[in-house]
Short mmCIF file of C-alpha atoms and ligand atoms in Angstrom, two decimals:
data_model
loop_
_atom_site.label_atom_id
_atom_site.label_comp_id
_atom_site.label_asym_id
_atom_site.label_seq_id
_atom_site.Cartn_x
_atom_site.Cartn_y
_atom_site.Cartn_z
CA UNK A 1 0.00 0.00 0.00
CA UNK A 2 1.16 3.53 -0.80
CA UNK A 3 1.79 6.18 1.88
CA UNK A 4 -1.44 7.85 2.95
CA UNK A 5 -0.80 11.54 2.29
CA UNK A 6 -2.46 14.73 3.48
CA UNK A 7 -5.41 15.13 1.09
CA UNK A 8 -4.84 18.89 0.88
CA UNK A 9 -2.14 21.40 0.04
CA UNK A 10 -1.29 24.46 2.10
CA UNK A 11 -2.38 27.92 0.94
CA UNK A 12 -1.64 30.00 4.01
CA UNK A 13 1.06 29.54 6.66
CA UNK A 14 1.92 30.84 10.12
CA UNK A 15 5.50 30.94 11.47
CA UNK A 16 6.43 28.90 14.54
CA UNK A 17 8.41 30.63 17.29
CA UNK A 18 11.46 28.80 18.59
CA UNK A 19 12.56 29.22 22.21
CA UNK A 20 15.47 27.88 24.26
CA UNK A 21 15.22 25.27 26.99
CA UNK A 22 16.16 27.89 29.62
CA UNK A 23 13.41 30.20 28.40
CA UNK A 24 10.87 27.41 28.55
CA UNK A 25 11.85 26.52 32.09
CA UNK A 26 11.19 30.11 33.11
CA UNK A 27 7.90 30.28 31.18
CA UNK A 28 6.68 27.11 32.87
CA UNK A 29 7.57 28.43 36.30
CA UNK A 30 5.63 31.63 35.58
CA UNK A 31 2.72 29.38 34.53
CA UNK A 32 2.78 27.55 37.89
CA UNK A 33 3.70 24.25 36.19
CA UNK A 34 0.38 24.30 34.36
CA UNK A 35 0.71 24.29 30.54
CA UNK A 36 -2.82 25.76 30.28
CA UNK A 37 -1.36 28.98 31.71
CA UNK A 38 1.44 29.29 29.12
CA UNK A 39 1.32 31.91 26.40
CA UNK A 40 0.70 30.05 23.14
CA UNK A 41 3.48 32.09 21.50
CA UNK A 42 5.90 30.31 23.82
CA UNK A 43 4.72 26.89 22.58
CA UNK A 44 6.33 25.30 19.52
CA UNK A 45 3.98 22.40 18.75
CA UNK A 46 0.63 22.85 20.45
CA UNK A 47 -1.08 19.52 21.10
CA UNK A 48 -3.12 20.86 24.02
CA UNK A 49 -6.33 20.23 22.15
CA UNK A 50 -7.91 19.50 18.80
CA UNK A 51 -10.74 21.83 19.84
CA UNK A 52 -11.17 24.94 17.74
CA UNK A 53 -7.61 24.60 16.45
CA UNK A 54 -8.58 23.32 12.99
CA UNK A 55 -7.16 24.91 9.87
CA UNK A 56 -10.22 25.91 7.89
CA UNK A 57 -10.45 25.31 4.16
CA UNK A 58 -10.53 27.90 1.41
CA UNK A 59 -14.24 27.13 0.98
CA UNK A 60 -14.88 27.74 4.67
CA UNK A 61 -13.04 31.07 4.59
CA UNK A 62 -14.85 32.18 1.46
CA UNK A 63 -18.11 31.03 3.09
CA UNK A 64 -17.33 33.34 6.00
CA UNK A 65 -16.96 36.31 3.64
CA UNK A 66 -20.29 35.32 2.16
CA UNK A 67 -22.00 34.94 5.58
CA UNK A 68 -25.27 36.80 6.05
CA UNK A 69 -25.03 38.76 9.31
CA UNK A 70 -28.79 39.29 9.71
CA UNK A 71 -29.75 39.04 13.39
CA UNK A 72 -32.86 36.97 12.67
CA UNK A 73 -33.51 34.53 9.87
CA UNK A 74 -30.03 34.71 8.37
CA UNK A 75 -29.41 32.79 5.14
CA UNK A 76 -26.32 31.30 6.84
CA UNK A 77 -28.52 29.93 9.63
CA UNK A 78 -30.78 28.21 7.12
CA UNK A 79 -27.80 26.64 5.39
CA UNK A 80 -26.54 25.42 8.78
CA UNK A 81 -29.98 24.07 9.73
CA UNK A 82 -30.43 22.32 6.37
CA UNK A 83 -26.99 20.70 6.61
CA UNK A 84 -27.62 19.44 10.14
CA UNK A 85 -31.11 18.16 9.53
CA UNK A 86 -29.91 16.29 6.48
CA UNK A 87 -27.00 14.81 8.43
CA UNK A 88 -28.65 14.06 11.78
CA UNK A 89 -32.37 13.87 11.03
CA UNK A 90 -33.18 15.81 14.22
CA UNK A 91 -36.32 17.95 14.11
CA UNK A 92 -34.95 20.90 16.10
CA UNK A 93 -31.44 22.28 15.71
CA UNK A 94 -30.24 24.98 18.08
CA UNK A 95 -26.89 26.67 17.42
CA UNK A 96 -24.65 27.45 20.40
CA UNK A 97 -21.26 29.14 20.65
CA UNK A 98 -19.58 25.88 21.64
CA UNK A 99 -20.29 22.44 23.09
CA UNK A 100 -20.54 23.36 26.76
CA UNK A 101 -23.18 25.97 26.00
CA UNK A 102 -25.35 23.18 24.57
CA UNK A 103 -24.59 21.14 27.71
CA UNK A 104 -25.40 24.07 29.99
CA UNK A 105 -28.77 24.57 28.32
CA UNK A 106 -29.64 20.87 28.29
CA UNK A 107 -28.68 20.14 31.90
CA UNK A 108 -30.17 23.32 33.31
CA UNK A 109 -33.46 21.89 31.97
CA UNK A 110 -33.18 18.13 32.64
CA UNK A 111 -30.57 18.11 35.44
CA UNK A 112 -30.91 19.17 39.08
CA UNK A 113 -30.80 17.61 42.55
CA UNK A 114 -31.39 13.86 42.63
CA UNK A 115 -30.97 13.34 38.87
CA UNK A 116 -28.39 10.91 37.53
CA UNK A 117 -26.91 11.08 34.01
CA UNK A 118 -25.04 8.01 32.73
CA UNK A 119 -22.48 8.19 29.91
CA UNK A 120 -19.73 5.91 28.59
CA UNK A 121 -17.36 8.58 29.94
CA UNK A 122 -18.44 12.15 30.58
CA UNK A 123 -16.14 14.74 29.12
CA UNK A 124 -14.93 17.23 31.75
CA UNK A 125 -17.29 20.05 30.73
CA UNK A 126 -20.25 17.65 30.50
CA UNK A 127 -19.57 16.34 33.99
CA UNK A 128 -19.12 19.90 35.27
CA UNK A 129 -22.39 21.12 33.76
CA UNK A 130 -24.25 18.14 35.21
CA UNK A 131 -22.72 18.61 38.66
CA UNK A 132 -23.24 22.36 38.51
CA UNK A 133 -26.98 21.68 38.06
CA UNK A 134 -26.91 19.54 41.21
CA UNK A 135 -27.20 16.22 39.35
CA UNK A 136 -24.78 13.27 39.41
CA UNK A 137 -22.67 12.21 36.42
CA UNK A 138 -21.93 8.48 36.19
CA UNK A 139 -19.39 6.84 33.87
CA UNK A 140 -20.26 3.33 32.65
CA UNK A 141 -17.27 2.43 30.48
CA UNK A 142 -16.70 -1.29 29.84
CA UNK A 143 -13.81 -2.85 31.78
CA UNK A 144 -11.70 -3.25 28.66
CA UNK A 145 -12.03 0.50 28.05
CA UNK A 146 -10.29 1.18 31.36
CA UNK A 147 -7.22 -0.89 30.49
CA UNK A 148 -4.75 1.19 28.48
CA UNK A 149 -2.62 -1.82 27.52
CA UNK A 150 -5.43 -3.88 25.97
CA UNK A 151 -5.93 -3.60 22.21
CA UNK A 152 -9.60 -3.83 21.22
CA UNK A 153 -11.75 -2.36 18.45
CA UNK A 154 -14.37 -0.45 20.44
CA UNK A 155 -12.97 0.57 23.80
CA UNK A 156 -15.42 3.48 24.00
CA UNK A 157 -18.40 1.15 24.44
CA UNK A 158 -20.77 1.52 27.38
CA UNK A 159 -21.28 -1.36 29.81
CA UNK A 160 -24.91 -2.11 28.99
CA UNK A 161 -25.46 -4.40 32.00
CA UNK A 162 -24.13 -1.68 34.29
CA UNK A 163 -26.57 0.75 32.67
CA UNK A 164 -29.51 -1.56 33.46
CA UNK A 165 -28.26 -1.99 37.04
CA UNK A 166 -27.93 1.77 37.45
CA UNK A 167 -31.46 2.39 36.15
CA UNK A 168 -32.88 -0.25 38.52
CA UNK A 169 -30.81 1.19 41.37
CA UNK A 170 -31.64 4.88 41.14
CA UNK A 171 -35.04 4.53 39.45
CA UNK A 172 -36.16 5.42 35.93
CA UNK A 173 -37.66 8.71 37.06
CA UNK A 174 -34.29 9.98 38.23
CA UNK A 175 -32.58 9.42 34.89
CA UNK A 176 -33.65 12.20 32.50
CA UNK A 177 -31.46 10.88 29.70
CA UNK A 178 -28.63 8.52 28.83
CA UNK A 179 -25.65 10.00 27.00
CA UNK A 180 -23.06 8.42 24.75
CA UNK A 181 -19.85 10.23 23.85
CA UNK A 182 -18.47 9.43 20.38
CA UNK A 183 -15.58 9.01 20.23
CA UNK A 184 -14.89 8.68 23.92
CA UNK A 185 -12.57 11.66 24.40
CA UNK A 186 -11.66 11.22 28.07
CA UNK A 187 -11.30 7.46 27.60
CA UNK A 188 -8.66 7.75 24.90
CA UNK A 189 -10.55 8.89 21.80
CA UNK A 190 -11.80 5.32 21.48
CA UNK A 191 -14.78 4.58 19.24
CA UNK A 192 -18.19 3.21 20.15
CA UNK A 193 -19.60 0.44 17.95
CA UNK A 194 -22.95 0.71 16.23
CA UNK A 195 -23.91 -2.52 18.01
CA UNK A 196 -23.26 -0.90 21.40
CA UNK A 197 -25.24 2.20 20.46
CA UNK A 198 -28.12 -0.06 19.37
CA UNK A 199 -27.96 -1.98 22.64
CA UNK A 200 -28.06 1.25 24.68
CA UNK A 201 -30.91 2.50 22.48
CA UNK A 202 -32.82 -0.72 23.23
CA UNK A 203 -32.39 -0.27 26.99
CA UNK A 204 -33.52 3.36 26.71
CA UNK A 205 -36.56 2.33 24.71
CA UNK A 206 -37.43 -0.38 27.22
CA UNK A 207 -37.37 2.11 30.11
CA UNK A 208 -38.66 5.11 28.16
CA UNK A 209 -35.50 7.17 28.74
CA UNK A 210 -34.27 9.56 26.02
CA UNK A 211 -30.91 8.73 24.43
CA UNK A 212 -28.54 11.59 23.58
CA UNK A 213 -25.24 11.55 21.72
CA UNK A 214 -22.31 13.80 22.61
CA UNK A 215 -21.39 14.02 18.95
CA UNK A 216 -18.10 15.98 19.01
CA UNK A 217 -16.22 13.39 16.94
CA UNK A 218 -19.07 11.67 15.13
CA UNK A 219 -17.20 11.44 11.82
CA UNK A 220 -14.06 9.87 13.31
CA UNK A 221 -16.31 7.41 15.16
CA UNK A 222 -18.17 6.55 11.96
CA UNK A 223 -14.89 5.98 10.11
CA UNK A 224 -13.78 3.56 12.84
CA UNK A 225 -17.09 1.72 12.43
CA UNK A 226 -16.50 1.48 8.69
CA UNK A 227 -12.97 0.16 9.23
CA UNK A 228 -13.65 -2.19 12.14
CA UNK A 229 -17.27 -3.25 12.53
CA UNK A 230 -18.54 -6.21 10.50
CA UNK A 231 -21.06 -5.20 7.86
CA UNK A 232 -19.96 -1.57 7.46
CA UNK A 233 -16.91 -1.80 5.16
CA UNK A 234 -18.90 -0.95 2.03
CA UNK A 235 -21.07 1.73 3.57
CA UNK A 236 -20.42 5.43 3.09
CA UNK A 237 -19.38 7.29 6.23
CA UNK A 238 -22.30 9.65 5.68
CA UNK A 239 -24.80 6.79 5.82
CA UNK A 240 -23.12 5.40 8.97
CA UNK A 241 -23.39 8.85 10.58
CA UNK A 242 -27.07 9.00 9.65
CA UNK A 243 -27.63 5.54 11.15
CA UNK A 244 -25.94 6.65 14.40
CA UNK A 245 -28.03 9.77 14.78
CA UNK A 246 -31.22 7.90 13.86
CA UNK A 247 -30.75 5.87 17.06
CA UNK A 248 -30.81 8.98 19.25
CA UNK A 249 -33.42 11.37 20.59
CA UNK A 250 -31.00 14.25 20.58
CA UNK A 251 -27.39 15.38 20.56
CA UNK A 252 -24.99 17.98 21.85
CA UNK A 253 -21.95 18.88 19.82
CA UNK A 254 -18.89 21.02 19.96
CA UNK A 255 -18.30 21.82 16.29
CA UNK A 256 -14.77 22.82 17.31
CA UNK A 257 -13.95 19.16 16.77
CA UNK A 258 -15.50 17.38 13.78
CA UNK A 259 -17.32 20.56 12.76
CA UNK A 260 -13.89 21.72 11.52
CA UNK A 261 -14.36 25.26 12.84
CA UNK A 262 -12.70 27.51 15.39
CA UNK A 263 -15.88 28.02 17.34
CA UNK A 264 -19.44 26.72 17.28
CA UNK A 265 -21.72 23.96 18.47
CA UNK A 266 -25.31 22.87 18.66
CA UNK A 267 -28.03 21.16 20.62
CA UNK A 268 -30.49 19.06 18.63
CA UNK A 269 -33.53 16.96 19.48
CA UNK A 270 -36.90 15.62 18.37
CA UNK A 271 -38.86 16.60 21.50
CA UNK A 272 -40.74 19.85 20.82
CA UNK A 273 -41.33 20.63 24.52
CA UNK A 274 -37.62 20.29 25.29
CA UNK A 275 -36.76 22.38 22.21
CA UNK A 276 -39.08 25.13 23.38
CA UNK A 277 -37.48 25.21 26.83
CA UNK A 278 -33.98 25.08 25.32
CA UNK A 279 -34.71 28.04 23.02
CA UNK A 280 -35.93 30.04 26.00
CA UNK A 281 -32.68 29.43 27.88
CA UNK A 282 -30.76 30.08 24.65
CA UNK A 283 -32.33 33.50 24.20
CA UNK A 284 -31.52 34.46 27.79
CA UNK A 285 -27.94 33.18 27.82
CA UNK A 286 -26.65 32.79 24.24
CA UNK A 287 -28.66 34.69 21.68
CA UNK A 288 -31.56 34.52 19.25
CA UNK A 289 -32.33 30.98 17.94
CA UNK A 290 -31.03 31.73 14.44
CA UNK A 291 -27.50 32.54 15.66
CA UNK A 292 -27.10 31.21 19.22
CA UNK A 293 -24.13 33.29 20.33
CA UNK A 294 -22.26 33.02 17.04
CA UNK A 295 -21.57 35.35 14.18
CA UNK A 296 -23.65 34.12 11.26
CA UNK A 297 -20.46 33.62 9.25
CA UNK A 298 -19.52 31.01 11.87
CA UNK A 299 -22.68 29.09 10.96
CA UNK A 300 -21.64 29.24 7.32
CA UNK A 301 -18.20 27.81 8.17
CA UNK A 302 -19.80 25.10 10.31
CA UNK A 303 -22.16 24.01 7.54
CA UNK A 304 -19.22 23.71 5.15
CA UNK A 305 -17.04 21.97 7.78
CA UNK A 306 -19.71 19.38 8.58
CA UNK A 307 -19.68 18.50 4.92
CA UNK A 308 -15.89 18.38 4.52
CA UNK A 309 -15.38 16.16 7.56
CA UNK A 310 -17.26 13.35 5.82
CA UNK A 311 -14.66 13.19 3.04
CA UNK A 312 -13.32 9.66 3.43
CA UNK A 313 -9.89 10.58 2.07
CA UNK A 314 -9.67 13.12 4.88
CA UNK A 315 -10.86 10.65 7.53
CA UNK A 316 -8.47 7.94 6.28
CA UNK A 317 -5.57 10.41 6.52
CA UNK A 318 -6.78 11.68 9.89
CA UNK A 319 -6.95 8.30 11.60
CA UNK A 320 -3.74 7.11 9.93
CA UNK A 321 -1.73 10.17 10.96
CA UNK A 322 -2.69 9.68 14.61
CA UNK A 323 -1.91 5.96 14.35
CA UNK A 324 1.49 6.80 12.80
CA UNK A 325 2.36 8.91 15.85
CA UNK A 326 1.36 6.06 18.18
CA UNK A 327 3.12 3.35 16.15
CA UNK A 328 6.45 5.16 16.32
CA UNK A 329 6.20 5.84 20.04
CA UNK A 330 5.37 2.21 20.68
CA UNK A 331 8.30 1.09 18.53
CA UNK A 332 10.54 2.99 20.98
CA UNK A 333 8.88 1.32 23.96
CA UNK A 334 6.95 4.40 25.08
CA UNK A 335 3.78 3.23 26.87
CA UNK A 336 0.65 4.61 25.22
CA UNK A 337 -3.03 3.89 25.45
CA UNK A 338 -3.75 1.29 22.78
CA UNK A 339 -4.95 1.30 20.14
CA UNK A 340 -4.52 4.95 19.19
CA UNK A 341 -7.79 6.85 19.12
CA UNK A 342 -9.17 9.18 16.49
CA UNK A 343 -7.86 12.57 17.51
CA UNK A 344 -5.00 12.05 19.91
CA UNK A 345 -2.23 9.88 21.24
CA UNK A 346 -2.46 9.29 24.98
CA UNK A 347 0.69 8.55 26.91
CA UNK A 348 0.05 6.06 29.70
CA UNK A 349 1.51 8.00 32.62
CA UNK A 350 1.09 5.12 35.09
CA UNK A 351 3.57 3.02 33.12
CA UNK A 352 5.64 5.99 31.89
CA UNK A 353 6.37 7.32 35.40
CA UNK A 354 5.46 4.51 37.82
CA UNK A 355 7.62 6.09 40.53
CA UNK A 356 5.19 9.01 40.86
CA UNK A 357 2.02 8.28 42.88
CA UNK A 358 -1.32 9.35 41.34
CA UNK A 359 -1.70 11.90 44.16
CA UNK A 360 1.45 13.59 42.82
CA UNK A 361 0.15 13.86 39.26
CA UNK A 362 2.47 11.72 37.09
CA UNK A 363 0.73 12.93 33.91
CA UNK A 364 1.32 16.56 34.80
CA UNK A 365 5.00 15.84 35.43
CA UNK A 366 5.30 14.32 31.94
CA UNK A 367 3.34 17.15 30.30
CA UNK A 368 5.69 19.70 31.87
CA UNK A 369 8.77 17.76 30.80
CA UNK A 370 7.57 17.62 27.16
CA UNK A 371 7.27 21.39 27.21
CA UNK A 372 10.66 22.02 28.75
CA UNK A 373 12.43 19.50 26.50
CA UNK A 374 10.81 20.40 23.21
CA UNK A 375 8.24 23.17 23.50
CA UNK A 376 5.43 20.61 23.05
CA UNK A 377 2.20 21.27 24.92
CA UNK A 378 -0.08 18.36 25.86
CA UNK A 379 -2.63 18.00 28.63
CA UNK A 380 -2.86 15.77 31.67
CA UNK A 381 -6.01 13.64 31.76
CA UNK A 382 -5.75 11.91 35.10
CA UNK A 383 -5.63 12.80 38.75
CA UNK A 384 -5.33 16.54 38.15
CA UNK A 385 -8.34 16.65 35.81
CA UNK A 386 -10.56 14.03 37.44
CA UNK A 387 -9.07 13.16 40.83
CA UNK A 388 -11.04 13.86 44.01
CA UNK A 389 -10.42 13.76 47.74
CA UNK A 390 -12.50 11.52 50.00
CA UNK A 391 -13.91 12.35 53.44
CA UNK A 392 -10.60 11.31 55.06
CA UNK A 393 -8.57 13.59 52.81
CA UNK A 394 -7.26 10.64 50.81
CA UNK A 395 -6.68 11.12 47.07
CA UNK A 396 -9.10 9.16 44.87
CA UNK A 397 -7.55 8.60 41.44
CA UNK A 398 -9.54 8.14 38.21
CA UNK A 399 -9.12 4.78 36.37
CA UNK A 400 -6.31 6.05 34.13
CA UNK A 401 -3.43 8.50 34.35
CA UNK A 402 -2.92 9.87 30.83
CA UNK A 403 -1.25 12.68 28.93
CA UNK A 404 -3.25 13.57 25.85
CA UNK A 405 -1.43 14.80 22.77
CA UNK A 406 -4.30 15.97 20.60
CA UNK A 407 -3.69 16.57 16.91
CA UNK A 408 -5.30 19.74 15.52
CA UNK A 409 -7.05 19.02 12.22
CA UNK A 410 -5.07 19.82 9.04
CA UNK A 411 -2.47 21.89 10.97
CA UNK A 412 0.74 19.91 11.45
CA UNK A 413 2.69 17.81 8.94
CA UNK A 414 4.48 14.50 9.40
CA UNK A 415 7.83 16.17 10.20
CA UNK A 416 6.22 18.06 13.09
CA UNK A 417 5.02 14.72 14.42
CA UNK A 418 8.45 13.12 13.83
CA UNK A 419 9.97 15.88 15.96
CA UNK A 420 7.40 15.23 18.72
CA UNK A 421 8.29 11.54 18.65
CA UNK A 422 11.99 12.40 19.14
CA UNK A 423 11.24 14.64 22.13
CA UNK A 424 8.87 12.15 23.78
CA UNK A 425 11.39 9.33 23.38
CA UNK A 426 14.07 11.54 25.00
CA UNK A 427 11.80 12.34 27.95
CA UNK A 428 10.95 8.66 28.27
CA UNK A 429 14.65 7.69 28.35
CA UNK A 430 15.15 10.18 31.20
CA UNK A 431 11.90 9.31 32.97
CA UNK A 432 13.61 8.61 36.29
CA UNK A 433 14.28 12.37 36.55
CA UNK A 434 10.53 13.20 36.44
CA UNK A 435 9.31 14.62 39.74
CA UNK A 436 5.92 14.52 41.44
CA UNK A 437 3.88 17.66 42.05
CA UNK A 438 1.42 19.14 44.49
CA UNK A 439 -1.42 21.63 44.07
CA UNK A 440 -1.00 25.12 45.49
CA UNK A 441 -4.31 26.49 44.12
CA UNK A 442 -7.48 24.85 42.78
CA UNK A 443 -10.87 26.16 41.62
CA UNK A 444 -14.07 24.33 42.69
CA UNK A 445 -14.96 23.21 39.13
CA UNK A 446 -12.70 22.14 36.24
CA UNK A 447 -9.67 22.79 38.41
CA UNK A 448 -7.10 21.66 35.82
CA UNK A 449 -7.71 24.77 33.68
CA UNK A 450 -6.44 27.21 36.30
CA UNK A 451 -4.62 24.99 38.82
CA UNK A 452 -1.28 26.11 40.20
CA UNK A 453 1.32 23.50 41.13
CA UNK A 454 4.75 23.17 42.65
CA UNK A 455 7.19 20.28 42.77
CA UNK A 456 6.61 17.99 45.73
CA UNK A 457 9.60 17.51 48.03
C1 PLP B 501 -14.86 19.47 23.62
C2 PLP B 501 -15.87 18.57 24.13
C3 PLP B 501 -17.01 19.05 24.79
C4 PLP B 501 -17.22 20.52 25.12
O1 PLP B 501 -17.18 21.35 24.02
P1 PLP B 501 -16.57 22.85 24.07
O2 PLP B 501 -16.76 23.33 22.68
O3 PLP B 501 -15.15 22.75 24.49
O4 PLP B 501 -17.37 23.63 25.04
C5 PLP B 501 -17.95 18.12 25.19
N1 PLP B 501 -17.78 16.81 24.99
C6 PLP B 501 -16.69 16.31 24.39
C7 PLP B 501 -16.57 14.85 24.16
C8 PLP B 501 -15.70 17.17 23.93
O5 PLP B 501 -14.61 16.66 23.34
#
């Protein structure tokens, strides 16, 4: 087989800024050992997130020039609505400025004290919006999904038996909806099979509970289904996407991922009563229903992006380029979550730095070292992001300690990734020098964004 190449050429470029190791050490100290607090200009290769970091296409940029900035009833809104209805089949489509705005609206309506929302794995903002409403967020990932060293096709799947147990435990009336995150971002960008979505749909139907999809990476998930699930090899990705959405009663999405835009999102559903309530909250907090907190040109770019992301040459390149990164790290013995997911490579910090206890944030130590060594910015997804403290003040670690290296869409080339591989391998060779950390400041919600840390003694 021939090399899978980028199915695009580059029309517009931005320079990278090179810094010295000494400079980076100082920058990181100023940022309280939290890469979120670095100035992006001081980062060489930014793998913090694939969210809103996409390089837009010429057609998206020209669409933005052509956007209709009418406050109400904009032509760009109708293009966006048409595109989404055609793709998802949902009756009501509500634009929001990003994914968490859709979550905020949804959970301010269906959440609240005593409610329980299951998911394969809640993304951090989803969990935060649920908890902020007073409800409880429960993760029901299968056991295999929690084991970074096990290679399996659909490690994002939900444990369907656990879902049934949970419903029987807390009572149908306390579960306003079941969510499924595709791909499972916090669990390693791992896909969910169509069979699993159908099984969850069947449970929801049996109990009369609505089923919602957190659709951020719906196209990557559909491509994995095409490549891995029996019966889907000859199907178009578009038809697989349509089959996925047809199983659901609604969806939230951050279009900053598979929407291929720098900002945008939506909330969609079939239920007219819920749609009515959501639009009321939207008008109070986001904007009029035909723009939802966005410029109308953003809706134009989103409509175009949602079309481009279904290009199978793009998706083939996308999944292969992430796999390439993972393959080369593995060849050097670097422990990663396997198999590689759709949008990121996840270093397995528990095996990378086993000498650092979860309570001292091994993933954060690695993330900081990657920055100091090579100007690479990744993000800890482990005890800093999801850890809690029990009633006795003991640290409770999440199932996995990871460092996510997310690949922005259409931004970096293979030589950028080759450089990252060299730096990561160097840090891995010197892993004994990695040091544990402690928190010196934390916010009550989503603490990893603004946390301040220091090296532990
Ligand atoms: C990014 C993301 C969100 C939140 O979207 P924002 O646009 O960042 O607000 C929700 N769920 C998942 C799975 C995500 O990856």
